[in-house]
mmCIF file of C-alpha atoms and ligand atoms in Angstrom:
data_model
loop_
_atom_site.group_PDB
_atom_site.id
_atom_site.type_symbol
_atom_site.label_atom_id
_atom_site.label_comp_id
_atom_site.label_asym_id
_atom_site.label_seq_id
_atom_site.Cartn_x
_atom_site.Cartn_y
_atom_site.Cartn_z
ATOM 1 C CA MET A 1159 -0.129 -0.203 -0.245
ATOM 2 C CA ASP A 1160 1.652 3.147 -1.247
ATOM 3 C CA GLU A 1161 -1.782 5.576 -0.470
ATOM 4 C CA ILE A 1162 -4.207 4.821 2.467
ATOM 5 C CA THR A 1163 -7.278 7.735 3.189
ATOM 6 C CA ILE A 1164 -9.187 7.118 6.608
ATOM 7 C CA PRO A 1165 -11.368 9.312 8.417
ATOM 8 C CA ARG A 1166 -9.845 13.060 9.417
ATOM 9 C CA PRO A 1167 -8.365 11.878 12.443
ATOM 10 C CA ASP A 1168 -8.507 13.164 16.087
ATOM 11 C CA ASP A 1169 -6.527 14.001 19.251
ATOM 12 C CA TRP A 1170 -7.538 12.663 22.446
ATOM 13 C CA HIS A 1171 -5.166 14.112 24.207
ATOM 14 C CA LEU A 1172 -2.973 17.636 23.319
ATOM 15 C CA HIS A 1173 -1.940 20.230 25.355
ATOM 16 C CA LEU A 1174 -2.100 23.743 23.368
ATOM 17 C CA ARG A 1175 -0.830 25.955 26.313
ATOM 18 C CA ASP A 1176 -1.778 29.865 26.609
ATOM 19 C CA GLY A 1177 -0.489 32.980 24.999
ATOM 20 C CA ALA A 1178 2.137 32.961 22.380
ATOM 21 C CA MET A 1179 3.036 29.408 22.713
ATOM 22 C CA LEU A 1180 -0.732 28.589 21.517
ATOM 23 C CA GLU A 1181 -0.421 30.487 18.466
ATOM 24 C CA GLY A 1182 3.013 28.841 17.936
ATOM 25 C CA VAL A 1183 1.847 25.178 18.000
ATOM 26 C CA LEU A 1184 -2.334 25.626 17.066
ATOM 27 C CA PRO A 1185 -1.319 25.407 13.437
ATOM 28 C CA PHE A 1186 0.321 22.216 13.401
ATOM 29 C CA SER A 1187 -2.601 20.378 15.550
ATOM 30 C CA ALA A 1188 -5.420 22.342 13.583
ATOM 31 C CA ARG A 1189 -4.218 21.067 10.350
ATOM 32 C CA ASP A 1190 -4.128 17.343 10.879
ATOM 33 C CA PHE A 1191 -7.004 17.031 14.048
ATOM 34 C CA ALA A 1192 -10.440 18.039 12.874
ATOM 35 C CA ARG A 1193 -11.320 17.531 17.452
ATOM 36 C CA ALA A 1194 -9.259 17.629 20.506
ATOM 37 C CA ILE A 1195 -9.373 16.913 23.967
ATOM 38 C CA ILE A 1196 -7.693 19.367 25.141
ATOM 39 C CA MET A 1197 -5.977 19.747 28.557
ATOM 40 C CA PRO A 1198 -6.687 22.052 31.181
ATOM 41 C CA ASN A 1199 -3.148 22.442 32.981
ATOM 42 C CA LEU A 1200 -2.222 26.311 32.742
ATOM 43 C CA VAL A 1201 -0.873 27.921 35.251
ATOM 44 C CA PRO A 1202 -3.651 28.903 36.776
ATOM 45 C CA PRO A 1203 -5.703 25.855 35.404
ATOM 46 C CA VAL A 1204 -8.834 25.480 34.084
ATOM 47 C CA VAL A 1205 -11.581 24.524 36.130
ATOM 48 C CA THR A 1206 -14.870 26.711 36.129
ATOM 49 C CA GLY A 1207 -16.314 26.342 33.152
ATOM 50 C CA ALA A 1208 -15.972 30.386 32.950
ATOM 51 C CA ASP A 1209 -12.326 29.247 32.467
ATOM 52 C CA ALA A 1210 -12.980 26.648 29.978
ATOM 53 C CA ARG A 1211 -15.243 28.934 27.969
ATOM 54 C CA ALA A 1212 -12.567 31.887 28.279
ATOM 55 C CA TYR A 1213 -9.933 30.060 27.196
ATOM 56 C CA ARG A 1214 -12.178 28.034 23.890
ATOM 57 C CA ASP A 1215 -12.433 31.740 22.699
ATOM 58 C CA ARG A 1216 -8.545 32.081 23.666
ATOM 59 C CA ILE A 1217 -7.716 28.646 21.828
ATOM 60 C CA MET A 1218 -10.591 29.817 18.656
ATOM 61 C CA ALA A 1219 -8.823 33.615 18.336
ATOM 62 C CA ALA A 1220 -5.339 31.757 17.874
ATOM 63 C CA LEU A 1221 -7.089 29.507 14.739
ATOM 64 C CA PRO A 1222 -5.574 30.325 11.191
ATOM 65 C CA GLU A 1223 -8.056 31.290 9.071
ATOM 66 C CA GLY A 1224 -9.341 28.421 6.586
ATOM 67 C CA LEU A 1225 -8.423 25.580 9.591
ATOM 68 C CA ASP A 1226 -11.103 23.403 11.291
ATOM 69 C CA PHE A 1227 -10.846 23.067 14.302
ATOM 70 C CA ALA A 1228 -12.520 22.624 17.753
ATOM 71 C CA PRO A 1229 -11.273 22.610 20.872
ATOM 72 C CA LEU A 1230 -13.342 19.601 22.996
ATOM 73 C CA MET A 1231 -12.895 21.687 26.480
ATOM 74 C CA THR A 1232 -11.796 20.058 29.785
ATOM 75 C CA LEU A 1233 -11.989 20.998 33.167
ATOM 76 C CA TYR A 1234 -9.386 19.886 35.637
ATOM 77 C CA LEU A 1235 -10.786 18.550 38.889
ATOM 78 C CA THR A 1236 -9.486 20.426 42.317
ATOM 79 C CA GLU A 1237 -11.137 19.762 45.801
ATOM 80 C CA GLY A 1238 -13.094 22.600 45.420
ATOM 81 C CA THR A 1239 -14.525 22.309 41.743
ATOM 82 C CA ASP A 1240 -18.582 22.547 42.182
ATOM 83 C CA PRO A 1241 -20.434 19.809 40.872
ATOM 84 C CA ASP A 1242 -22.904 21.495 40.055
ATOM 85 C CA ASP A 1243 -20.769 23.959 37.939
ATOM 86 C CA VAL A 1244 -19.545 21.440 35.837
ATOM 87 C CA ALA A 1245 -23.258 19.732 34.864
ATOM 88 C CA ARG A 1246 -23.821 23.066 33.780
ATOM 89 C CA ALA A 1247 -20.769 22.886 31.677
ATOM 90 C CA HIS A 1248 -21.207 19.952 30.441
ATOM 91 C CA ALA A 1249 -25.036 20.376 29.686
ATOM 92 C CA SER A 1250 -24.161 23.624 27.173
ATOM 93 C CA GLY A 1251 -21.880 22.030 25.488
ATOM 94 C CA LEU A 1252 -19.023 23.505 25.869
ATOM 95 C CA VAL A 1253 -17.518 20.612 28.063
ATOM 96 C CA THR A 1254 -17.048 17.209 27.265
ATOM 97 C CA ALA A 1255 -14.391 15.700 30.608
ATOM 98 C CA VAL A 1256 -13.197 16.696 33.575
ATOM 99 C CA LYS A 1257 -9.812 15.673 34.234
ATOM 100 C CA LEU A 1258 -7.852 13.848 36.817
ATOM 101 C CA TYR A 1259 -4.723 14.644 38.061
ATOM 102 C CA PRO A 1260 -3.155 13.713 41.430
ATOM 103 C CA ALA A 1261 -1.722 15.753 43.121
ATOM 104 C CA GLY A 1262 1.968 16.347 42.324
ATOM 105 C CA ALA A 1263 2.011 14.160 39.797
ATOM 106 C CA THR A 1264 2.672 16.044 36.227
ATOM 107 C CA THR A 1265 3.857 19.473 35.116
ATOM 108 C CA ASN A 1266 1.601 21.888 37.017
ATOM 109 C CA SER A 1267 -0.735 19.567 39.035
ATOM 110 C CA HIS A 1268 -0.833 20.578 42.540
ATOM 111 C CA SER A 1269 -3.559 21.914 42.527
ATOM 112 C CA GLY A 1270 -5.164 18.395 41.596
ATOM 113 C CA VAL A 1271 -6.655 15.767 43.871
ATOM 114 C CA ARG A 1272 -4.788 14.486 47.201
ATOM 115 C CA ASP A 1273 -8.062 12.515 48.883
ATOM 116 C CA LEU A 1274 -10.573 11.197 46.354
ATOM 117 C CA ALA A 1275 -12.784 10.868 48.491
ATOM 118 C CA LYS A 1276 -13.936 15.560 48.611
ATOM 119 C CA VAL A 1277 -14.387 14.542 44.468
ATOM 120 C CA MET A 1278 -16.527 11.625 45.101
ATOM 121 C CA PRO A 1279 -19.734 14.058 44.719
ATOM 122 C CA VAL A 1280 -18.436 15.594 41.776
ATOM 123 C CA LEU A 1281 -17.469 12.501 40.581
ATOM 124 C CA GLU A 1282 -20.843 11.035 41.526
ATOM 125 C CA LYS A 1283 -22.755 13.751 39.260
ATOM 126 C CA MET A 1284 -20.600 12.561 36.491
ATOM 127 C CA ALA A 1285 -21.229 9.261 36.512
ATOM 128 C CA ALA A 1286 -25.475 10.093 37.113
ATOM 129 C CA ILE A 1287 -24.734 12.795 33.143
ATOM 130 C CA GLY A 1288 -22.766 10.662 31.488
ATOM 131 C CA MET A 1289 -19.754 12.774 31.463
ATOM 132 C CA PRO A 1290 -15.944 10.707 31.356
ATOM 133 C CA LEU A 1291 -13.385 11.152 33.192
ATOM 134 C CA CYS A 1292 -9.337 11.579 31.888
ATOM 135 C CA ILE A 1293 -7.678 10.294 34.410
ATOM 136 C CA HIS A 1294 -3.832 10.757 34.490
ATOM 137 C CA GLY A 1295 -2.990 7.672 35.964
ATOM 138 C CA GLU A 1296 0.306 7.054 38.681
ATOM 139 C CA VAL A 1297 0.361 7.546 42.030
ATOM 140 C CA THR A 1298 2.548 9.769 43.348
ATOM 141 C CA ASP A 1299 3.938 8.401 45.879
ATOM 142 C CA PRO A 1300 7.978 8.884 46.285
ATOM 143 C CA GLU A 1301 8.605 5.592 48.050
ATOM 144 C CA VAL A 1302 6.808 4.224 44.653
ATOM 145 C CA ASP A 1303 9.699 3.732 41.708
ATOM 146 C CA ILE A 1304 9.036 6.064 38.914
ATOM 147 C CA PHE A 1305 8.665 2.956 36.431
ATOM 148 C CA ASP A 1306 6.066 1.373 38.848
ATOM 149 C CA ARG A 1307 3.996 3.944 38.991
ATOM 150 C CA GLU A 1308 0.510 3.411 36.165
ATOM 151 C CA ALA A 1309 0.863 0.092 38.076
ATOM 152 C CA ARG A 1310 0.335 0.922 41.574
ATOM 153 C CA PHE A 1311 -1.689 3.458 40.908
ATOM 154 C CA ILE A 1312 -4.581 0.632 38.860
ATOM 155 C CA ASP A 1313 -4.284 -1.579 41.983
ATOM 156 C CA THR A 1314 -4.562 0.952 44.540
ATOM 157 C CA VAL A 1315 -7.223 4.123 42.682
ATOM 158 C CA LEU A 1316 -8.517 2.952 38.984
ATOM 159 C CA GLU A 1317 -9.760 -0.426 40.860
ATOM 160 C CA PRO A 1318 -11.646 0.947 43.943
ATOM 161 C CA LEU A 1319 -12.731 3.862 42.021
ATOM 162 C CA ARG A 1320 -14.483 1.923 39.454
ATOM 163 C CA VAL A 1321 -16.145 -0.573 42.396
ATOM 164 C CA ARG A 1322 -17.296 2.699 43.464
ATOM 165 C CA ILE A 1323 -18.846 4.424 40.582
ATOM 166 C CA PRO A 1324 -19.088 1.520 38.404
ATOM 167 C CA GLU A 1325 -21.399 4.168 36.291
ATOM 168 C CA LEU A 1326 -18.706 6.485 36.263
ATOM 169 C CA LYS A 1327 -17.152 6.219 32.648
ATOM 170 C CA ILE A 1328 -13.635 6.488 32.695
ATOM 171 C CA THR A 1329 -11.167 6.986 30.086
ATOM 172 C CA LEU A 1330 -7.436 6.275 31.174
ATOM 173 C CA GLU A 1331 -5.025 8.366 29.488
ATOM 174 C CA HIS A 1332 -1.738 7.876 27.469
ATOM 175 C CA VAL A 1333 -1.124 4.604 28.977
ATOM 176 C CA THR A 1334 2.245 3.394 28.802
ATOM 177 C CA THR A 1335 2.054 -0.633 30.529
ATOM 178 C CA SER A 1336 0.962 -4.096 29.454
ATOM 179 C CA ASN A 1337 -0.739 -4.316 33.117
ATOM 180 C CA GLY A 1338 -2.499 -0.508 32.155
ATOM 181 C CA VAL A 1339 -3.367 -2.438 28.676
ATOM 182 C CA ASP A 1340 -4.455 -5.681 30.279
ATOM 183 C CA TYR A 1341 -6.491 -3.709 32.914
ATOM 184 C CA VAL A 1342 -8.539 -2.233 30.227
ATOM 185 C CA MET A 1343 -9.075 -5.202 27.905
ATOM 186 C CA THR A 1344 -10.011 -7.436 31.052
ATOM 187 C CA ALA A 1345 -12.846 -4.581 32.439
ATOM 188 C CA THR A 1346 -16.137 -5.084 31.939
ATOM 189 C CA ASP A 1347 -18.014 -1.266 30.909
ATOM 190 C CA ASN A 1348 -17.051 2.138 30.946
ATOM 191 C CA LEU A 1349 -13.444 1.921 30.433
ATOM 192 C CA ALA A 1350 -10.690 3.006 27.663
ATOM 193 C CA ALA A 1351 -7.173 4.042 26.693
ATOM 194 C CA SER A 1352 -6.022 6.124 24.674
ATOM 195 C CA ILE A 1353 -2.030 6.115 23.560
ATOM 196 C CA THR A 1354 0.305 8.036 23.055
ATOM 197 C CA THR A 1355 2.082 8.252 19.373
ATOM 198 C CA HIS A 1356 5.500 9.012 21.504
ATOM 199 C CA HIS A 1357 4.406 5.536 22.924
ATOM 200 C CA LEU A 1358 4.473 3.526 20.390
ATOM 201 C CA MET A 1359 7.925 4.274 19.445
ATOM 202 C CA ILE A 1360 9.772 4.653 21.810
ATOM 203 C CA ASN A 1361 11.188 2.993 25.366
ATOM 204 C CA ARG A 1362 12.581 3.848 28.123
ATOM 205 C CA ASN A 1363 15.997 3.757 26.233
ATOM 206 C CA ALA A 1364 15.788 6.253 24.264
ATOM 207 C CA ILE A 1365 15.615 8.594 28.039
ATOM 208 C CA LEU A 1366 18.850 7.287 29.243
ATOM 209 C CA ALA A 1367 21.517 5.167 26.948
ATOM 210 C CA GLY A 1368 24.062 6.551 24.864
ATOM 211 C CA GLY A 1369 22.971 10.607 27.478
ATOM 212 C CA ILE A 1370 20.504 11.945 28.894
ATOM 213 C CA LYS A 1371 18.008 12.657 26.343
ATOM 214 C CA PRO A 1372 15.493 15.214 27.957
ATOM 215 C CA HIS A 1373 13.710 15.747 25.135
ATOM 216 C CA TYR A 1374 12.328 11.708 24.773
ATOM 217 C CA TYR A 1375 11.297 12.186 28.317
ATOM 218 C CA CYS A 1376 7.239 12.360 30.237
ATOM 219 C CA LEU A 1377 5.261 11.626 32.025
ATOM 220 C CA PRO A 1378 3.962 8.431 32.374
ATOM 221 C CA VAL A 1379 7.905 8.055 31.943
ATOM 222 C CA ALA A 1380 8.750 5.270 28.971
ATOM 223 C CA LYS A 1381 8.696 1.789 30.228
ATOM 224 C CA ARG A 1382 10.908 -0.900 29.332
ATOM 225 C CA GLU A 1383 10.694 -2.698 25.356
ATOM 226 C CA SER A 1384 8.128 -5.162 26.351
ATOM 227 C CA HIS A 1385 5.716 -2.821 27.703
ATOM 228 C CA ARG A 1386 6.056 -0.748 24.378
ATOM 229 C CA LEU A 1387 5.242 -3.739 22.689
ATOM 230 C CA ALA A 1388 1.933 -4.203 24.262
ATOM 231 C CA LEU A 1389 0.986 -0.797 23.520
ATOM 232 C CA ARG A 1390 1.454 -0.652 19.699
ATOM 233 C CA LYS A 1391 -0.804 -5.375 20.139
ATOM 234 C CA ALA A 1392 -3.126 -3.007 22.082
ATOM 235 C CA ALA A 1393 -2.839 0.532 19.307
ATOM 236 C CA THR A 1394 -2.916 -1.656 16.384
ATOM 237 C CA SER A 1395 -4.836 -4.591 16.912
ATOM 238 C CA GLY A 1396 -8.613 -2.490 16.397
ATOM 239 C CA ASN A 1397 -10.089 -3.006 19.463
ATOM 240 C CA PRO A 1398 -12.206 -0.079 20.105
ATOM 241 C CA ARG A 1399 -11.131 1.000 23.653
ATOM 242 C CA PHE A 1400 -7.710 2.112 22.381
ATOM 243 C CA PHE A 1401 -7.368 5.349 20.671
ATOM 244 C CA LEU A 1402 -5.244 7.610 19.443
ATOM 245 C CA GLY A 1403 -4.207 10.727 22.649
ATOM 246 C CA THR A 1404 -1.227 12.297 21.115
ATOM 247 C CA ASP A 1405 -0.241 14.407 24.636
ATOM 248 C CA SER A 1406 1.696 16.401 22.774
ATOM 249 C CA ALA A 1407 2.977 18.938 25.149
ATOM 250 C CA PRO A 1408 4.805 21.705 24.066
ATOM 251 C CA HIS A 1409 7.482 23.553 26.627
ATOM 252 C CA VAL A 1410 10.389 25.667 25.355
ATOM 253 C CA ASP A 1411 13.929 24.142 24.925
ATOM 254 C CA PRO A 1412 15.385 25.764 27.327
ATOM 255 C CA LEU A 1413 12.965 24.048 30.536
ATOM 256 C CA LYS A 1414 13.596 20.719 28.759
ATOM 257 C CA GLU A 1415 18.005 21.499 27.959
ATOM 258 C CA CYS A 1416 18.658 21.749 32.291
ATOM 259 C CA ALA A 1417 19.038 20.460 35.290
ATOM 260 C CA CYS A 1418 15.594 19.321 36.154
ATOM 261 C CA GLY A 1419 13.930 18.972 32.403
ATOM 262 C CA CYS A 1420 10.329 19.500 32.307
ATOM 263 C CA ALA A 1421 7.665 16.219 30.993
ATOM 264 C CA GLY A 1422 6.262 16.316 28.160
ATOM 265 C CA ILE A 1423 7.169 15.775 23.510
ATOM 266 C CA PHE A 1424 6.088 18.131 21.278
ATOM 267 C CA THR A 1425 4.259 15.382 18.474
ATOM 268 C CA ALA A 1426 1.664 17.715 17.407
ATOM 269 C CA ILE A 1427 3.580 17.905 13.939
ATOM 270 C CA ASN A 1428 4.419 14.513 12.889
ATOM 271 C CA THR A 1429 2.031 12.104 14.827
ATOM 272 C CA MET A 1430 0.114 10.758 11.991
ATOM 273 C CA ALA A 1431 3.398 9.885 9.663
ATOM 274 C CA CYS A 1432 4.513 8.244 12.136
ATOM 275 C CA LEU A 1433 1.439 6.398 13.183
ATOM 276 C CA ALA A 1434 1.288 5.075 9.561
ATOM 277 C CA HIS A 1435 4.966 3.475 10.090
ATOM 278 C CA VAL A 1436 4.448 2.058 13.389
ATOM 279 C CA PHE A 1437 1.177 0.464 11.798
ATOM 280 C CA GLU A 1438 2.625 -0.563 8.813
ATOM 281 C CA GLU A 1439 5.280 -2.172 10.292
ATOM 282 C CA GLU A 1440 2.964 -4.660 12.713
ATOM 283 C CA ASN A 1441 0.852 -4.943 9.023
ATOM 284 C CA ALA A 1442 -1.972 -3.089 10.224
ATOM 285 C CA LEU A 1443 -2.297 0.166 8.178
ATOM 286 C CA ASP A 1444 -5.985 -1.282 7.275
ATOM 287 C CA ARG A 1445 -6.846 -0.337 11.015
ATOM 288 C CA LEU A 1446 -4.819 2.946 11.468
ATOM 289 C CA ALA A 1447 -8.621 4.450 10.412
ATOM 290 C CA LEU A 1448 -9.628 2.845 13.596
ATOM 291 C CA PHE A 1449 -7.467 3.688 16.138
ATOM 292 C CA ALA A 1450 -6.645 7.321 14.542
ATOM 293 C CA SER A 1451 -10.252 8.555 13.664
ATOM 294 C CA ARG A 1452 -13.452 5.429 15.264
ATOM 295 C CA ASN A 1453 -12.593 4.268 17.808
ATOM 296 C CA GLY A 1454 -12.284 8.109 20.120
ATOM 297 C CA PRO A 1455 -15.764 9.320 18.519
ATOM 298 C CA ALA A 1456 -17.036 6.116 19.621
ATOM 299 C CA TRP A 1457 -15.868 6.238 22.725
ATOM 300 C CA TYR A 1458 -17.101 9.982 23.566
ATOM 301 C CA GLY A 1459 -20.709 9.622 21.082
ATOM 302 C CA MET A 1460 -19.910 11.715 18.151
ATOM 303 C CA PRO A 1461 -19.782 11.482 15.084
ATOM 304 C CA VAL A 1462 -16.841 10.123 12.912
ATOM 305 C CA ASN A 1463 -15.649 12.658 10.748
ATOM 306 C CA ASP A 1464 -17.056 13.231 7.484
ATOM 307 C CA GLU A 1465 -13.543 15.209 5.794
ATOM 308 C CA THR A 1466 -11.142 12.274 5.084
ATOM 309 C CA MET A 1467 -6.880 12.334 5.470
ATOM 310 C CA THR A 1468 -4.559 10.573 3.500
ATOM 311 C CA LEU A 1469 -0.876 9.451 3.878
ATOM 312 C CA HIS A 1470 1.379 8.107 1.287
ATOM 313 C CA ARG A 1471 4.689 7.026 0.966
ATOM 314 C CA THR A 1472 7.852 9.387 0.495
ATOM 315 C CA THR A 1473 11.031 7.605 -1.530
ATOM 316 C CA ALA A 1474 13.001 9.728 0.930
ATOM 317 C CA PRO A 1475 12.398 9.681 4.264
ATOM 318 C CA ALA A 1476 9.700 12.607 5.634
ATOM 319 C CA ALA A 1477 11.472 15.357 7.298
ATOM 320 C CA TRP A 1478 10.454 18.034 9.776
ATOM 321 C CA PRO A 1479 11.967 21.355 11.194
ATOM 322 C CA GLU A 1480 14.457 20.286 14.206
ATOM 323 C CA ARG A 1481 12.630 22.665 16.459
ATOM 324 C CA ILE A 1482 10.054 25.515 15.187
ATOM 325 C CA GLU A 1483 9.945 28.860 16.757
ATOM 326 C CA THR A 1484 7.511 30.302 18.998
ATOM 327 C CA GLY A 1485 6.618 33.542 20.647
ATOM 328 C CA ASP A 1486 7.947 31.781 23.715
ATOM 329 C CA GLY A 1487 10.830 30.437 21.976
ATOM 330 C CA PRO A 1488 11.990 27.258 20.166
ATOM 331 C CA VAL A 1489 10.030 23.909 20.968
ATOM 332 C CA THR A 1490 12.398 20.277 19.562
ATOM 333 C CA VAL A 1491 9.854 17.891 17.456
ATOM 334 C CA PHE A 1492 9.634 14.144 18.200
ATOM 335 C CA ASP A 1493 12.753 12.757 16.986
ATOM 336 C CA PRO A 1494 11.449 9.254 15.601
ATOM 337 C CA MET A 1495 15.010 7.909 15.633
ATOM 338 C CA VAL A 1496 14.037 5.708 12.249
ATOM 339 C CA PRO A 1497 13.372 7.384 8.675
ATOM 340 C CA ILE A 1498 9.815 7.370 8.433
ATOM 341 C CA HIS A 1499 8.163 7.424 4.539
ATOM 342 C CA TRP A 1500 4.650 8.921 5.588
ATOM 343 C CA GLU A 1501 3.539 12.101 4.830
ATOM 344 C CA VAL A 1502 0.567 13.494 4.980
ATOM 345 C CA VAL A 1503 -0.378 14.306 1.282
HETATM 346 O O1 DOR B 2875 4.569 14.497 29.930
HETATM 347 C C1 DOR B 2875 4.028 14.948 30.186
HETATM 348 N N1 DOR B 2875 3.155 16.386 29.737
HETATM 349 N N2 DOR B 2875 3.255 14.823 31.091
HETATM 350 C C2 DOR B 2875 1.746 15.028 31.471
HETATM 351 O O2 DOR B 2875 1.473 14.220 32.098
HETATM 352 C C3 DOR B 2875 1.995 16.483 31.798
HETATM 353 C C4 DOR B 2875 2.483 17.532 30.352
HETATM 354 C C5 DOR B 2875 2.669 18.369 30.393
HETATM 355 O O3 DOR B 2875 1.534 19.687 30.156
HETATM 356 O O4 DOR B 2875 3.564 18.963 30.232
HETATM 357 ZN ZN1 ZN B 2876 -0.941 14.740 28.750
#
């Protein structure tokens, strides 16, 4: 196959930031993706319906003319979140989901949840109205090894939560382990997972072997190879519980290339070409549309996009800029470390 046409894809987990960074990165996502779930971890975070409305307006104002893109807003769950505000924002169509960050788990998560008991009224309300909860699934206990934090979260937080509120629809975001894949596959109901492009392409060696490579550092951190292979199997299986969420998370280079670098990999530019490469390697190009274009909308109860995207094989390896310039500074683009012979037409 030298060319593949799929329904225009969506990105079910995206960081767009704000201000000059938003202006710098939005065109790349909007060029390829029709819709994206927009992460709320701004400083300060997007907590209320009013915050989400204002942020959506800023995104639409930054959207270059001629690009067709719908931001699907999320609210950042705090221990002070008002269940009625959440329900109103959902009923009005403004907000698609609520995001749970365990406090301290990742970038700008300090306003997140420390004690799940405190947010039960919000979660119960969401279950009642059919509003999905997107979860950053890592425990934050410093005693727990960073490579075990996802598996530990599933056992000690996610499973008890699902037992307590089985009607709550949960997206386990950016799943990175075979434990996560197995858990989602065997769950009976109301659970799905997004998978990033980079976790399908790199394992932890990319970060640590041959020198420390901050541009491959993200959270949850990439795991060992056996986990990457499990993720590939899940993503390319066509199983409706797995879909694309790029977690494209731009940081300016000085904040990555330093003694305490930020987590996040910027993949908005080359995600679709990289995915075509991965799916071809797995002999699953015919299932790329399920992962990138169909399973996500089915899970979120939305129509598949009418427009299409065509990718074709290139003779020379596809090329991207090494970094893009934004008004906030340079942002390095994800380097997949292998030649990619696909491009979006
Ligand atoms: O790598 C990451 N970057 N993981 C997250 O959970 C947050 C994100 C960010 O906002 O930079
Ligand atoms: Zn993220």
